[in-house]
Amino acid sequence: MTDREGDRDRDHRFSEGEGFSDAYDEFDLDPPELGVDPSKVDPVDSRVVTDTLDKHNIGSDDVDADELLDVGLNYMQINRYEQATDAFERAAQFADDDRTTQEAWVNKGVAHAELEEYDEAIGAHREALRIDEDSEHAATAETNLAYALWEFGETAQALEHAERAVEVDERFAEGWFNRAFFLSERGLAEEALHCIDNAIRLGLRNAKVLEEKAEILEDLGEYDEAEEIAEEANEMLERAEQEMVDERRETQGHTPDSAGVPDGRPGQQGRKDGADITDPGRASERDDEEWRLE
């Protein structure tokens, strides 16, 4: 038997010290500052640990909420809506003023609507309005809330908020257009025509708006004028499609798929420093929506 084998057969002797008198805080698996009530945590919420760490380890002074807003808007431009919702949520969390917080909630609602998560979109816009019902972003929040409610099947509430949007800002052209859409859907063509004319007078004149006006005029029996407006809308759409083809040929060297046509939905808007992020009105298919960051 070797000495090594003999050592293996002997009982090991352990130190008989007094042990540790106090727990080491540095190695505590559940320090007080990260304590979470399990009953209040959704077991499928994978972000709860990250969010808890953020709140305790990242000071609001270390985060630029405006930069987070820009990150979210850039995600919107490339159709990464899930990432955009996260960015806007964090912008709202770290913003130190109501204006930025409200803006983040409005854009978060737009991103959720793009994902067809209309319940979440409704909640985001309601949160924006809870902050301030009369601010510069309130009309946009009201219009977007109307859009989400309409998609969610709450058509009566949608009209109420569309009306509220133009009450908050009577020069909000997109609000007038969406109000026209909801009125037309309820068979109130004369009121709808008045609203859409207001939108056009305020500078909102594109193919989707003109197509909606043509449909309203048809409902009123004004077929000749409706045909003229529809022809103008088609010409505008053809020009836009040709410009898109030419631009993509220059930048990518190939012809893109044909652009989508309006699908009969009301529009939604997101704003950054007062600039529209989406083209308002009856939104076309998602690939045809024009996002622009200013």
mmCIF file of N, CA and C in Angstrom, residues 13-131:
data_model
loop_
_atom_site.group_PDB
_atom_site.id
_atom_site.type_symbol
_atom_site.label_atom_id
_atom_site.label_comp_id
_atom_site.label_asym_id
_atom_site.label_seq_id
_atom_site.Cartn_x
_atom_site.Cartn_y
_atom_site.Cartn_z
ATOM 1 N N ARG A 13 -9.606 15.063 8.825
ATOM 2 C CA ARG A 13 -9.800 15.887 10.005
ATOM 3 C C ARG A 13 -10.155 17.297 9.543
ATOM 4 N N PHE A 14 -11.220 17.814 10.053
ATOM 5 C CA PHE A 14 -11.666 19.150 9.692
ATOM 6 C C PHE A 14 -11.349 20.115 10.822
ATOM 7 N N SER A 15 -11.201 21.389 10.470
ATOM 8 C CA SER A 15 -10.916 22.375 11.505
ATOM 9 C C SER A 15 -12.108 22.489 12.429
ATOM 10 N N GLU A 16 -11.827 22.797 13.646
ATOM 11 C CA GLU A 16 -12.878 22.906 14.657
ATOM 12 C C GLU A 16 -12.983 24.341 15.144
ATOM 13 N N GLY A 17 -12.924 25.283 14.160
ATOM 14 C CA GLY A 17 -13.028 26.685 14.532
ATOM 15 C C GLY A 17 -14.433 27.055 14.944
ATOM 16 N N GLU A 18 -14.607 28.335 15.265
ATOM 17 C CA GLU A 18 -15.907 28.808 15.757
ATOM 18 C C GLU A 18 -16.870 29.135 14.619
ATOM 19 N N GLY A 19 -16.423 29.037 13.377
ATOM 20 C CA GLY A 19 -17.307 29.329 12.243
ATOM 21 C C GLY A 19 -17.455 30.825 12.025
ATOM 22 N N PHE A 20 -18.402 31.165 11.156
ATOM 23 C CA PHE A 20 -18.625 32.574 10.829
ATOM 24 C C PHE A 20 -19.654 33.153 11.790
ATOM 25 N N SER A 21 -19.318 34.269 12.380
ATOM 26 C CA SER A 21 -20.231 34.864 13.361
ATOM 27 C C SER A 21 -21.412 35.564 12.694
ATOM 28 N N ASP A 22 -21.193 36.240 11.545
ATOM 29 C CA ASP A 22 -22.252 36.987 10.865
ATOM 30 C C ASP A 22 -22.278 36.622 9.377
ATOM 31 N N ALA A 23 -23.451 36.771 8.789
ATOM 32 C CA ALA A 23 -23.556 36.511 7.349
ATOM 33 C C ALA A 23 -22.809 37.593 6.584
ATOM 34 N N TYR A 24 -22.251 37.174 5.443
ATOM 35 C CA TYR A 24 -21.562 38.141 4.595
ATOM 36 C C TYR A 24 -22.577 38.754 3.640
ATOM 37 N N ASP A 25 -22.821 40.072 3.800
ATOM 38 C CA ASP A 25 -23.807 40.732 2.935
ATOM 39 C C ASP A 25 -23.452 40.616 1.468
ATOM 40 N N GLU A 26 -22.124 40.602 1.196
ATOM 41 C CA GLU A 26 -21.718 40.569 -0.202
ATOM 42 C C GLU A 26 -22.148 39.293 -0.907
ATOM 43 N N PHE A 27 -22.388 38.238 -0.157
ATOM 44 C CA PHE A 27 -22.741 36.951 -0.759
ATOM 45 C C PHE A 27 -24.192 36.571 -0.490
ATOM 46 N N ASP A 28 -24.968 37.528 0.007
ATOM 47 C CA ASP A 28 -26.374 37.263 0.285
ATOM 48 C C ASP A 28 -27.114 37.095 -1.032
ATOM 49 N N LEU A 29 -27.841 35.992 -1.190
ATOM 50 C CA LEU A 29 -28.544 35.727 -2.450
ATOM 51 C C LEU A 29 -29.775 36.599 -2.630
ATOM 52 N N ASP A 30 -30.241 37.206 -1.577
ATOM 53 C CA ASP A 30 -31.453 38.026 -1.680
ATOM 54 C C ASP A 30 -31.281 39.293 -0.863
ATOM 55 N N PRO A 31 -30.407 40.196 -1.310
ATOM 56 C CA PRO A 31 -30.195 41.417 -0.545
ATOM 57 C C PRO A 31 -31.472 42.243 -0.499
ATOM 58 N N PRO A 32 -31.661 43.022 0.552
ATOM 59 C CA PRO A 32 -32.921 43.761 0.725
ATOM 60 C C PRO A 32 -33.267 44.659 -0.446
ATOM 61 N N GLU A 33 -32.242 45.298 -1.069
ATOM 62 C CA GLU A 33 -32.564 46.246 -2.134
ATOM 63 C C GLU A 33 -33.099 45.581 -3.386
ATOM 64 N N LEU A 34 -32.927 44.265 -3.529
ATOM 65 C CA LEU A 34 -33.457 43.554 -4.682
ATOM 66 C C LEU A 34 -34.603 42.633 -4.308
ATOM 67 N N GLY A 35 -35.143 42.809 -3.120
ATOM 68 C CA GLY A 35 -36.234 41.940 -2.693
ATOM 69 C C GLY A 35 -37.474 42.164 -3.540
ATOM 70 N N VAL A 36 -38.119 41.101 -3.961
ATOM 71 C CA VAL A 36 -39.317 41.177 -4.789
ATOM 72 C C VAL A 36 -40.379 40.285 -4.194
ATOM 73 N N ASP A 37 -41.586 40.782 -4.094
ATOM 74 C CA ASP A 37 -42.694 39.989 -3.592
ATOM 75 C C ASP A 37 -43.122 39.016 -4.684
ATOM 76 N N PRO A 38 -42.907 37.705 -4.510
ATOM 77 C CA PRO A 38 -43.241 36.740 -5.574
ATOM 78 C C PRO A 38 -44.704 36.781 -5.989
ATOM 79 N N SER A 39 -45.577 37.144 -5.077
ATOM 80 C CA SER A 39 -47.005 37.172 -5.403
ATOM 81 C C SER A 39 -47.349 38.282 -6.383
ATOM 82 N N LYS A 40 -46.429 39.247 -6.540
ATOM 83 C CA LYS A 40 -46.698 40.372 -7.433
ATOM 84 C C LYS A 40 -45.933 40.279 -8.750
ATOM 85 N N VAL A 41 -45.304 39.159 -8.991
ATOM 86 C CA VAL A 41 -44.496 38.977 -10.193
ATOM 87 C C VAL A 41 -45.157 37.962 -11.111
ATOM 88 N N ASP A 42 -45.371 38.376 -12.357
ATOM 89 C CA ASP A 42 -45.890 37.458 -13.368
ATOM 90 C C ASP A 42 -44.795 36.445 -13.699
ATOM 91 N N PRO A 43 -45.054 35.150 -13.530
ATOM 92 C CA PRO A 43 -44.000 34.155 -13.776
ATOM 93 C C PRO A 43 -43.497 34.122 -15.206
ATOM 94 N N VAL A 44 -44.272 34.684 -16.163
ATOM 95 C CA VAL A 44 -43.813 34.688 -17.554
ATOM 96 C C VAL A 44 -43.150 36.005 -17.924
ATOM 97 N N ASP A 45 -43.024 36.915 -16.960
ATOM 98 C CA ASP A 45 -42.396 38.199 -17.232
ATOM 99 C C ASP A 45 -40.886 38.052 -17.117
ATOM 100 N N SER A 46 -40.231 37.901 -18.252
ATOM 101 C CA SER A 46 -38.795 37.652 -18.263
ATOM 102 C C SER A 46 -37.984 38.899 -17.961
ATOM 103 N N ARG A 47 -38.646 40.073 -17.908
ATOM 104 C CA ARG A 47 -37.898 41.300 -17.703
ATOM 105 C C ARG A 47 -37.902 41.772 -16.261
ATOM 106 N N VAL A 48 -38.543 41.017 -15.366
ATOM 107 C CA VAL A 48 -38.702 41.521 -14.007
ATOM 108 C C VAL A 48 -37.363 41.716 -13.315
ATOM 109 N N VAL A 49 -36.425 40.802 -13.514
ATOM 110 C CA VAL A 49 -35.121 40.940 -12.875
ATOM 111 C C VAL A 49 -34.376 42.137 -13.454
ATOM 112 N N THR A 50 -34.393 42.257 -14.785
ATOM 113 C CA THR A 50 -33.710 43.379 -15.428
ATOM 114 C C THR A 50 -34.290 44.705 -14.985
ATOM 115 N N ASP A 51 -35.622 44.804 -14.958
ATOM 116 C CA ASP A 51 -36.256 46.052 -14.549
ATOM 117 C C ASP A 51 -35.939 46.385 -13.099
ATOM 118 N N THR A 52 -35.915 45.370 -12.241
ATOM 119 C CA THR A 52 -35.608 45.611 -10.836
ATOM 120 C C THR A 52 -34.176 46.091 -10.674
ATOM 121 N N LEU A 53 -33.276 45.474 -11.417
ATOM 122 C CA LEU A 53 -31.886 45.906 -11.366
ATOM 123 C C LEU A 53 -31.737 47.327 -11.884
ATOM 124 N N ASP A 54 -32.452 47.646 -12.974
ATOM 125 C CA ASP A 54 -32.367 48.988 -13.535
ATOM 126 C C ASP A 54 -32.754 50.044 -12.510
ATOM 127 N N LYS A 55 -33.857 49.788 -11.806
ATOM 128 C CA LYS A 55 -34.368 50.777 -10.868
ATOM 129 C C LYS A 55 -33.384 51.049 -9.732
ATOM 130 N N HIS A 56 -32.632 50.020 -9.329
ATOM 131 C CA HIS A 56 -31.743 50.163 -8.188
ATOM 132 C C HIS A 56 -30.317 50.513 -8.570
ATOM 133 N N ASN A 57 -29.887 50.113 -9.756
ATOM 134 C CA ASN A 57 -28.489 50.274 -10.121
ATOM 135 C C ASN A 57 -28.230 51.360 -11.146
ATOM 136 N N ILE A 58 -29.285 51.872 -11.788
ATOM 137 C CA ILE A 58 -29.112 52.913 -12.791
ATOM 138 C C ILE A 58 -29.869 54.149 -12.349
ATOM 139 N N GLY A 59 -29.157 55.206 -12.070
ATOM 140 C CA GLY A 59 -29.803 56.437 -11.681
ATOM 141 C C GLY A 59 -30.388 57.150 -12.879
ATOM 142 N N SER A 60 -31.486 57.876 -12.659
ATOM 143 C CA SER A 60 -32.132 58.573 -13.774
ATOM 144 C C SER A 60 -31.200 59.611 -14.395
ATOM 145 N N ASP A 61 -30.248 60.118 -13.610
ATOM 146 C CA ASP A 61 -29.306 61.091 -14.156
ATOM 147 C C ASP A 61 -28.358 60.464 -15.163
ATOM 148 N N ASP A 62 -28.228 59.134 -15.115
ATOM 149 C CA ASP A 62 -27.317 58.441 -16.017
ATOM 150 C C ASP A 62 -27.974 58.053 -17.339
ATOM 151 N N VAL A 63 -29.258 58.315 -17.479
ATOM 152 C CA VAL A 63 -29.997 57.901 -18.668
ATOM 153 C C VAL A 63 -30.578 59.126 -19.355
ATOM 154 N N ASP A 64 -30.380 59.238 -20.654
ATOM 155 C CA ASP A 64 -30.949 60.323 -21.448
ATOM 156 C C ASP A 64 -32.236 59.813 -22.085
ATOM 157 N N ALA A 65 -33.370 60.230 -21.553
ATOM 158 C CA ALA A 65 -34.664 59.746 -22.042
ATOM 159 C C ALA A 65 -34.900 60.144 -23.491
ATOM 160 N N ASP A 66 -34.411 61.321 -23.890
ATOM 161 C CA ASP A 66 -34.580 61.753 -25.286
ATOM 162 C C ASP A 66 -33.828 60.821 -26.235
ATOM 163 N N GLU A 67 -32.649 60.380 -25.811
ATOM 164 C CA GLU A 67 -31.910 59.442 -26.646
ATOM 165 C C GLU A 67 -32.646 58.110 -26.753
ATOM 166 N N LEU A 68 -33.266 57.671 -25.662
ATOM 167 C CA LEU A 68 -34.059 56.442 -25.705
ATOM 168 C C LEU A 68 -35.236 56.595 -26.659
ATOM 169 N N LEU A 69 -35.848 57.780 -26.674
ATOM 170 C CA LEU A 69 -36.927 58.038 -27.630
ATOM 171 C C LEU A 69 -36.417 57.903 -29.063
ATOM 172 N N ASP A 70 -35.248 58.462 -29.323
ATOM 173 C CA ASP A 70 -34.671 58.356 -30.667
ATOM 174 C C ASP A 70 -34.384 56.904 -31.030
ATOM 175 N N VAL A 71 -33.924 56.132 -30.050
ATOM 176 C CA VAL A 71 -33.682 54.708 -30.298
ATOM 177 C C VAL A 71 -34.985 54.023 -30.698
ATOM 178 N N GLY A 72 -36.045 54.303 -29.962
ATOM 179 C CA GLY A 72 -37.340 53.712 -30.285
ATOM 180 C C GLY A 72 -37.825 54.101 -31.665
ATOM 181 N N LEU A 73 -37.650 55.363 -32.032
ATOM 182 C CA LEU A 73 -38.091 55.827 -33.345
ATOM 183 C C LEU A 73 -37.277 55.184 -34.460
ATOM 184 N N ASN A 74 -35.989 54.974 -34.209
ATOM 185 C CA ASN A 74 -35.178 54.277 -35.199
ATOM 186 C C ASN A 74 -35.623 52.830 -35.365
ATOM 187 N N TYR A 75 -36.000 52.189 -34.260
ATOM 188 C CA TYR A 75 -36.545 50.839 -34.360
ATOM 189 C C TYR A 75 -37.836 50.849 -35.184
ATOM 190 N N MET A 76 -38.659 51.872 -35.010
ATOM 191 C CA MET A 76 -39.902 51.959 -35.774
ATOM 192 C C MET A 76 -39.611 52.054 -37.272
ATOM 193 N N GLN A 77 -38.555 52.776 -37.620
ATOM 194 C CA GLN A 77 -38.223 52.946 -39.035
ATOM 195 C C GLN A 77 -37.883 51.622 -39.710
ATOM 196 N N ILE A 78 -37.341 50.684 -38.966
ATOM 197 C CA ILE A 78 -36.955 49.397 -39.561
ATOM 198 C C ILE A 78 -37.928 48.289 -39.156
ATOM 199 N N ASN A 79 -39.121 48.692 -38.699
ATOM 200 C CA ASN A 79 -40.201 47.747 -38.373
ATOM 201 C C ASN A 79 -39.848 46.787 -37.235
ATOM 202 N N ARG A 80 -39.004 47.218 -36.309
ATOM 203 C CA ARG A 80 -38.684 46.412 -35.131
ATOM 204 C C ARG A 80 -39.535 46.937 -33.978
ATOM 205 N N TYR A 81 -40.813 46.607 -34.047
ATOM 206 C CA TYR A 81 -41.769 47.234 -33.135
ATOM 207 C C TYR A 81 -41.649 46.728 -31.696
ATOM 208 N N GLU A 82 -41.301 45.464 -31.500
ATOM 209 C CA GLU A 82 -41.148 44.949 -30.146
ATOM 210 C C GLU A 82 -40.018 45.677 -29.430
ATOM 211 N N GLN A 83 -38.899 45.845 -30.122
ATOM 212 C CA GLN A 83 -37.782 46.570 -29.528
ATOM 213 C C GLN A 83 -38.166 48.024 -29.279
ATOM 214 N N ALA A 84 -38.982 48.574 -30.172
ATOM 215 C CA ALA A 84 -39.415 49.960 -30.001
ATOM 216 C C ALA A 84 -40.251 50.116 -28.738
ATOM 217 N N THR A 85 -41.152 49.165 -28.478
ATOM 218 C CA THR A 85 -41.970 49.273 -27.265
ATOM 219 C C THR A 85 -41.095 49.255 -26.021
ATOM 220 N N ASP A 86 -40.056 48.429 -26.014
ATOM 221 C CA ASP A 86 -39.147 48.381 -24.862
ATOM 222 C C ASP A 86 -38.418 49.713 -24.692
ATOM 223 N N ALA A 87 -37.955 50.270 -25.800
ATOM 224 C CA ALA A 87 -37.226 51.533 -25.728
ATOM 225 C C ALA A 87 -38.127 52.656 -25.215
ATOM 226 N N PHE A 88 -39.358 52.715 -25.720
ATOM 227 C CA PHE A 88 -40.275 53.766 -25.281
ATOM 228 C C PHE A 88 -40.663 53.582 -23.813
ATOM 229 N N GLU A 89 -40.822 52.340 -23.388
ATOM 230 C CA GLU A 89 -41.174 52.087 -21.992
ATOM 231 C C GLU A 89 -40.058 52.562 -21.061
ATOM 232 N N ARG A 90 -38.815 52.298 -21.448
ATOM 233 C CA ARG A 90 -37.698 52.733 -20.624
ATOM 234 C C ARG A 90 -37.539 54.249 -20.667
ATOM 235 N N ALA A 91 -37.844 54.849 -21.818
ATOM 236 C CA ALA A 91 -37.807 56.305 -21.899
ATOM 237 C C ALA A 91 -38.806 56.918 -20.925
ATOM 238 N N ALA A 92 -40.002 56.342 -20.877
ATOM 239 C CA ALA A 92 -41.014 56.835 -19.935
ATOM 240 C C ALA A 92 -40.572 56.616 -18.492
ATOM 241 N N GLN A 93 -39.898 55.502 -18.237
ATOM 242 C CA GLN A 93 -39.454 55.170 -16.882
ATOM 243 C C GLN A 93 -38.402 56.155 -16.378
ATOM 244 N N PHE A 94 -37.484 56.572 -17.267
ATOM 245 C CA PHE A 94 -36.371 57.408 -16.831
ATOM 246 C C PHE A 94 -36.566 58.888 -17.121
ATOM 247 N N ALA A 95 -37.637 59.253 -17.806
ATOM 248 C CA ALA A 95 -37.867 60.668 -18.113
ATOM 249 C C ALA A 95 -38.107 61.442 -16.817
ATOM 250 N N ASP A 96 -37.589 62.661 -16.783
ATOM 251 C CA ASP A 96 -37.754 63.473 -15.578
ATOM 252 C C ASP A 96 -38.718 64.630 -15.790
ATOM 253 N N ASP A 97 -39.470 64.607 -16.894
ATOM 254 C CA ASP A 97 -40.488 65.630 -17.106
ATOM 255 C C ASP A 97 -41.699 64.995 -17.781
ATOM 256 N N ASP A 98 -42.861 65.574 -17.540
ATOM 257 C CA ASP A 98 -44.115 65.005 -18.040
ATOM 258 C C ASP A 98 -44.189 65.005 -19.560
ATOM 259 N N ARG A 99 -43.612 66.026 -20.195
ATOM 260 C CA ARG A 99 -43.696 66.114 -21.647
ATOM 261 C C ARG A 99 -43.037 64.903 -22.304
ATOM 262 N N THR A 100 -41.814 64.587 -21.861
ATOM 263 C CA THR A 100 -41.098 63.458 -22.438
ATOM 264 C C THR A 100 -41.780 62.139 -22.094
ATOM 265 N N THR A 101 -42.265 62.040 -20.861
ATOM 266 C CA THR A 101 -42.959 60.824 -20.443
ATOM 267 C C THR A 101 -44.195 60.583 -21.296
ATOM 268 N N GLN A 102 -44.963 61.633 -21.516
ATOM 269 C CA GLN A 102 -46.176 61.500 -22.320
ATOM 270 C C GLN A 102 -45.843 61.135 -23.759
ATOM 271 N N GLU A 103 -44.814 61.759 -24.296
ATOM 272 C CA GLU A 103 -44.400 61.459 -25.666
ATOM 273 C C GLU A 103 -43.988 59.990 -25.809
ATOM 274 N N ALA A 104 -43.292 59.484 -24.799
ATOM 275 C CA ALA A 104 -42.864 58.083 -24.833
ATOM 276 C C ALA A 104 -44.073 57.150 -24.815
ATOM 277 N N TRP A 105 -45.072 57.449 -24.000
ATOM 278 C CA TRP A 105 -46.261 56.602 -23.924
ATOM 279 C C TRP A 105 -47.044 56.632 -25.241
ATOM 280 N N VAL A 106 -47.132 57.811 -25.861
ATOM 281 C CA VAL A 106 -47.843 57.906 -27.143
ATOM 282 C C VAL A 106 -47.167 57.024 -28.190
ATOM 283 N N ASN A 107 -45.849 57.128 -28.297
ATOM 284 C CA ASN A 107 -45.135 56.334 -29.297
ATOM 285 C C ASN A 107 -45.149 54.852 -28.959
ATOM 286 N N LYS A 108 -45.160 54.530 -27.676
ATOM 287 C CA LYS A 108 -45.283 53.129 -27.279
ATOM 288 C C LYS A 108 -46.621 52.565 -27.767
ATOM 289 N N GLY A 109 -47.673 53.366 -27.648
ATOM 290 C CA GLY A 109 -48.976 52.931 -28.136
ATOM 291 C C GLY A 109 -48.985 52.698 -29.630
ATOM 292 N N VAL A 110 -48.304 53.571 -30.383
ATOM 293 C CA VAL A 110 -48.218 53.401 -31.833
ATOM 294 C C VAL A 110 -47.511 52.087 -32.169
ATOM 295 N N ALA A 111 -46.420 51.811 -31.457
ATOM 296 C CA ALA A 111 -45.666 50.582 -31.710
ATOM 297 C C ALA A 111 -46.509 49.344 -31.420
ATOM 298 N N HIS A 112 -47.264 49.374 -30.322
ATOM 299 C CA HIS A 112 -48.141 48.241 -30.000
ATOM 300 C C HIS A 112 -49.206 48.064 -31.091
ATOM 301 N N ALA A 113 -49.734 49.156 -31.605
ATOM 302 C CA ALA A 113 -50.751 49.065 -32.655
ATOM 303 C C ALA A 113 -50.164 48.436 -33.914
ATOM 304 N N GLU A 114 -48.914 48.748 -34.218
ATOM 305 C CA GLU A 114 -48.266 48.132 -35.377
ATOM 306 C C GLU A 114 -48.134 46.623 -35.202
ATOM 307 N N LEU A 115 -48.038 46.182 -33.954
ATOM 308 C CA LEU A 115 -47.978 44.757 -33.652
ATOM 309 C C LEU A 115 -49.380 44.147 -33.523
ATOM 310 N N GLU A 116 -50.401 44.996 -33.753
ATOM 311 C CA GLU A 116 -51.801 44.608 -33.599
ATOM 312 C C GLU A 116 -52.112 44.207 -32.160
ATOM 313 N N GLU A 117 -51.376 44.779 -31.233
ATOM 314 C CA GLU A 117 -51.631 44.594 -29.804
ATOM 315 C C GLU A 117 -52.463 45.786 -29.335
ATOM 316 N N TYR A 118 -53.720 45.786 -29.745
ATOM 317 C CA TYR A 118 -54.550 46.975 -29.559
ATOM 318 C C TYR A 118 -54.915 47.215 -28.100
ATOM 319 N N ASP A 119 -55.027 46.159 -27.315
ATOM 320 C CA ASP A 119 -55.319 46.342 -25.899
ATOM 321 C C ASP A 119 -54.174 47.103 -25.227
ATOM 322 N N GLU A 120 -52.920 46.690 -25.532
ATOM 323 C CA GLU A 120 -51.760 47.379 -24.973
ATOM 324 C C GLU A 120 -51.663 48.802 -25.511
ATOM 325 N N ALA A 121 -52.012 48.988 -26.785
ATOM 326 C CA ALA A 121 -51.983 50.327 -27.366
ATOM 327 C C ALA A 121 -52.969 51.248 -26.658
ATOM 328 N N ILE A 122 -54.156 50.733 -26.403
ATOM 329 C CA ILE A 122 -55.171 51.521 -25.693
ATOM 330 C C ILE A 122 -54.650 51.931 -24.322
ATOM 331 N N GLY A 123 -54.048 50.988 -23.622
ATOM 332 C CA GLY A 123 -53.524 51.287 -22.292
ATOM 333 C C GLY A 123 -52.433 52.340 -22.331
ATOM 334 N N ALA A 124 -51.553 52.264 -23.337
ATOM 335 C CA ALA A 124 -50.462 53.238 -23.435
ATOM 336 C C ALA A 124 -51.000 54.644 -23.697
ATOM 337 N N HIS A 125 -51.986 54.757 -24.589
ATOM 338 C CA HIS A 125 -52.525 56.082 -24.893
ATOM 339 C C HIS A 125 -53.345 56.637 -23.730
ATOM 340 N N ARG A 126 -54.016 55.779 -23.016
ATOM 341 C CA ARG A 126 -54.738 56.247 -21.825
ATOM 342 C C ARG A 126 -53.755 56.749 -20.766
ATOM 343 N N GLU A 127 -52.625 56.069 -20.649
ATOM 344 C CA GLU A 127 -51.602 56.520 -19.698
ATOM 345 C C GLU A 127 -51.057 57.879 -20.122
ATOM 346 N N ALA A 128 -50.857 58.071 -21.419
ATOM 347 C CA ALA A 128 -50.385 59.366 -21.909
ATOM 348 C C ALA A 128 -51.383 60.468 -21.564
ATOM 349 N N LEU A 129 -52.659 60.184 -21.738
ATOM 350 C CA LEU A 129 -53.689 61.185 -21.449
ATOM 351 C C LEU A 129 -53.862 61.411 -19.952
ATOM 352 N N ARG A 130 -53.555 60.399 -19.158
ATOM 353 C CA ARG A 130 -53.637 60.563 -17.705
ATOM 354 C C ARG A 130 -52.624 61.596 -17.236
ATOM 355 N N ILE A 131 -51.497 61.676 -17.925
ATOM 356 C CA ILE A 131 -50.460 62.637 -17.550
ATOM 357 C C ILE A 131 -50.933 64.061 -17.807
#
